[in-house]
XYZ file of C-alpha atoms in Angstrom:
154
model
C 0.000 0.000 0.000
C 1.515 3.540 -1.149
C 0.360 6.161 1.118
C 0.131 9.890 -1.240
C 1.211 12.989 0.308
C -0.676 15.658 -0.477
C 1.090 19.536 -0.543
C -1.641 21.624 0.286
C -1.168 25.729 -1.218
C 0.003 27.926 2.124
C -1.355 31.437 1.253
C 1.492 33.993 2.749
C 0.676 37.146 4.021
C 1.337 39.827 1.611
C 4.332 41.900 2.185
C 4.245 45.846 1.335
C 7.102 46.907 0.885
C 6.000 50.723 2.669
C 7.555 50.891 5.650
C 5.470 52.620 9.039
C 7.176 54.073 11.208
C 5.247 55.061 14.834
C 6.012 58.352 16.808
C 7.439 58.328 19.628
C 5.057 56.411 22.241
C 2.692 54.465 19.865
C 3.305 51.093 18.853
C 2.703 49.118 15.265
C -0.483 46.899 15.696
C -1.227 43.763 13.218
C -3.865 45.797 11.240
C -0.122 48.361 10.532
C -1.297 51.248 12.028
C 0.289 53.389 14.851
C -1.567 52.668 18.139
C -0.614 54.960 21.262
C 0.798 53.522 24.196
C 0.202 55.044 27.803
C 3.903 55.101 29.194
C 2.680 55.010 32.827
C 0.711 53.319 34.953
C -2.929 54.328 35.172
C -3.542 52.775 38.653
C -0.312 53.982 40.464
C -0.971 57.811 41.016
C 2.184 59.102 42.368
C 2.781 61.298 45.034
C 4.014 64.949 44.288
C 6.909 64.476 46.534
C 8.109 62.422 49.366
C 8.273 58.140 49.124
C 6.849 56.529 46.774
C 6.687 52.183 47.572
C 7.287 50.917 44.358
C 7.812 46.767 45.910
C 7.779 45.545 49.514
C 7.913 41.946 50.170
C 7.988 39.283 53.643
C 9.827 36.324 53.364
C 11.024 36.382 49.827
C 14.194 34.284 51.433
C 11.820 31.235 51.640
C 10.366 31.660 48.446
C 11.610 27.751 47.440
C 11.045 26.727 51.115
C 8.526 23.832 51.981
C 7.317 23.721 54.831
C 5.902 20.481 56.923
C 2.259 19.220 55.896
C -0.284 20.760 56.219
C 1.649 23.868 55.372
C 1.965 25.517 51.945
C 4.373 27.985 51.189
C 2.266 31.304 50.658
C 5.015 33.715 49.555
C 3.857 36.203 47.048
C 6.301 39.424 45.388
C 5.139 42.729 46.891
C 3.086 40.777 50.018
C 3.769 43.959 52.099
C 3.221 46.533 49.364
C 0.062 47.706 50.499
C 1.096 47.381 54.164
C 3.985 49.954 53.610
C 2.276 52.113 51.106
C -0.350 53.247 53.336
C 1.987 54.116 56.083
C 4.718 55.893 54.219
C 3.037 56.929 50.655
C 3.864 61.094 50.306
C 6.331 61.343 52.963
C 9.458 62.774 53.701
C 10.714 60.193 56.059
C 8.593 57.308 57.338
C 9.258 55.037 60.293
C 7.359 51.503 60.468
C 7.569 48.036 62.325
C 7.180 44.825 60.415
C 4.266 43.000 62.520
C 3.539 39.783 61.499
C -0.425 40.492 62.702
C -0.764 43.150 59.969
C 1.308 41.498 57.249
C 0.478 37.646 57.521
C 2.810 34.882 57.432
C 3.564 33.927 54.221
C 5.498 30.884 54.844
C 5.212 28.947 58.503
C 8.613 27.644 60.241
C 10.900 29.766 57.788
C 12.495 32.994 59.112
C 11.541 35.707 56.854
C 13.652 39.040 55.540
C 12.101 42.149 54.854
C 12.890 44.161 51.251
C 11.836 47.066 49.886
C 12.102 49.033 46.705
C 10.977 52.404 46.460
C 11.889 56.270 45.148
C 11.696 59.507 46.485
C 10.348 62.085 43.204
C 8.903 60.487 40.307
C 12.480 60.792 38.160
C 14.586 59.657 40.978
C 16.784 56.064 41.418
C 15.089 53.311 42.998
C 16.427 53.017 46.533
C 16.318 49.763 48.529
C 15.908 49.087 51.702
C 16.768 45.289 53.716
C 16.589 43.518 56.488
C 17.559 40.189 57.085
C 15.660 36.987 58.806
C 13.974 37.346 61.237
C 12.569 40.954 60.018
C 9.121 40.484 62.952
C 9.417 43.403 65.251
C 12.101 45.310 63.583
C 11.918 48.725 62.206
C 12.303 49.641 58.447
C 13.354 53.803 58.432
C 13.060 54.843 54.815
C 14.098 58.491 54.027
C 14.125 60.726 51.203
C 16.033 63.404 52.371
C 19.260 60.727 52.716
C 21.375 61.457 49.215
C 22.606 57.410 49.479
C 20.622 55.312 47.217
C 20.982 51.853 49.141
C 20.620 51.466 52.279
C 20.054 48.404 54.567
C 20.232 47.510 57.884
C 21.918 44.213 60.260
């Protein structure tokens, strides 16, 4: 028995040779035309001056931990964000404790760090701020009028 292959016609998109070129800010969409591109973030209104929390995350040092059954390892990127963000969002200088009650534990029977990324004016550097396991009851102090751009505490 002979088995026939059959070579079916592929129909290939047409290719113009006109070129388009976008403006600054808009991209090329698959119908070729120029579609404008919002360059920030509609849902992160930033503060006129003072800190802005741009990450904050508990326990991203047991990210790969497991921990015993019936445990599961909870960790999320930016767990804290919102924790931080209400407490230091517009300031100058902003002192907080890491609580455990107010963040959550993200991961039981690991000991957890404490990170944070953030800026002081909307064109600034990203500062960061760390501290290491066990961050519970310790203070993060992040301050905008300090000219250093990382800063982290033992």
């Amino acid at each position: 028995m002979k088995l026939r292959l059959f070579r079916l016609p592929i129909r290939l998109p047409e290719i113009t040779s006109k070129a388009v070129i976008c403006q600054p800010g808009a991209v090329l969409n698959r119908a070729r035309t120029c579609v404008a591109v919002a360059t920030a973030f509609p849902w992160r209104n930033l503060p006129v001056n003072g800190i802005d929390i741009i990450e904050a995350s508990y326990g991203r040092n047991c990210r790969f931990f497991k921990p015993p059954y019936p445990g599961i390892n909870m960790y999320r990127r930016n767990n804290a964000g919102m924790y931080l963000r209400t407490q230091c969002r517009g300031r100058s200088h902003c002192s907080v404790t890491v609580e455990l009650s107010e963040i959550g534990d993200p991961v039981q029977g690991c000991g957890k760090d404490f990170s944070v990324v953030y800026q002081c004016e909307e064109d600034s550097k990203r500062r960061t701020f760390e501290l290491p396991s066990e961050a519970n009851g310790k203070m993060v102090e992040l301050d905008c009028s300090v000219a250093d751009e990382e800063t982290s505490k033992e």
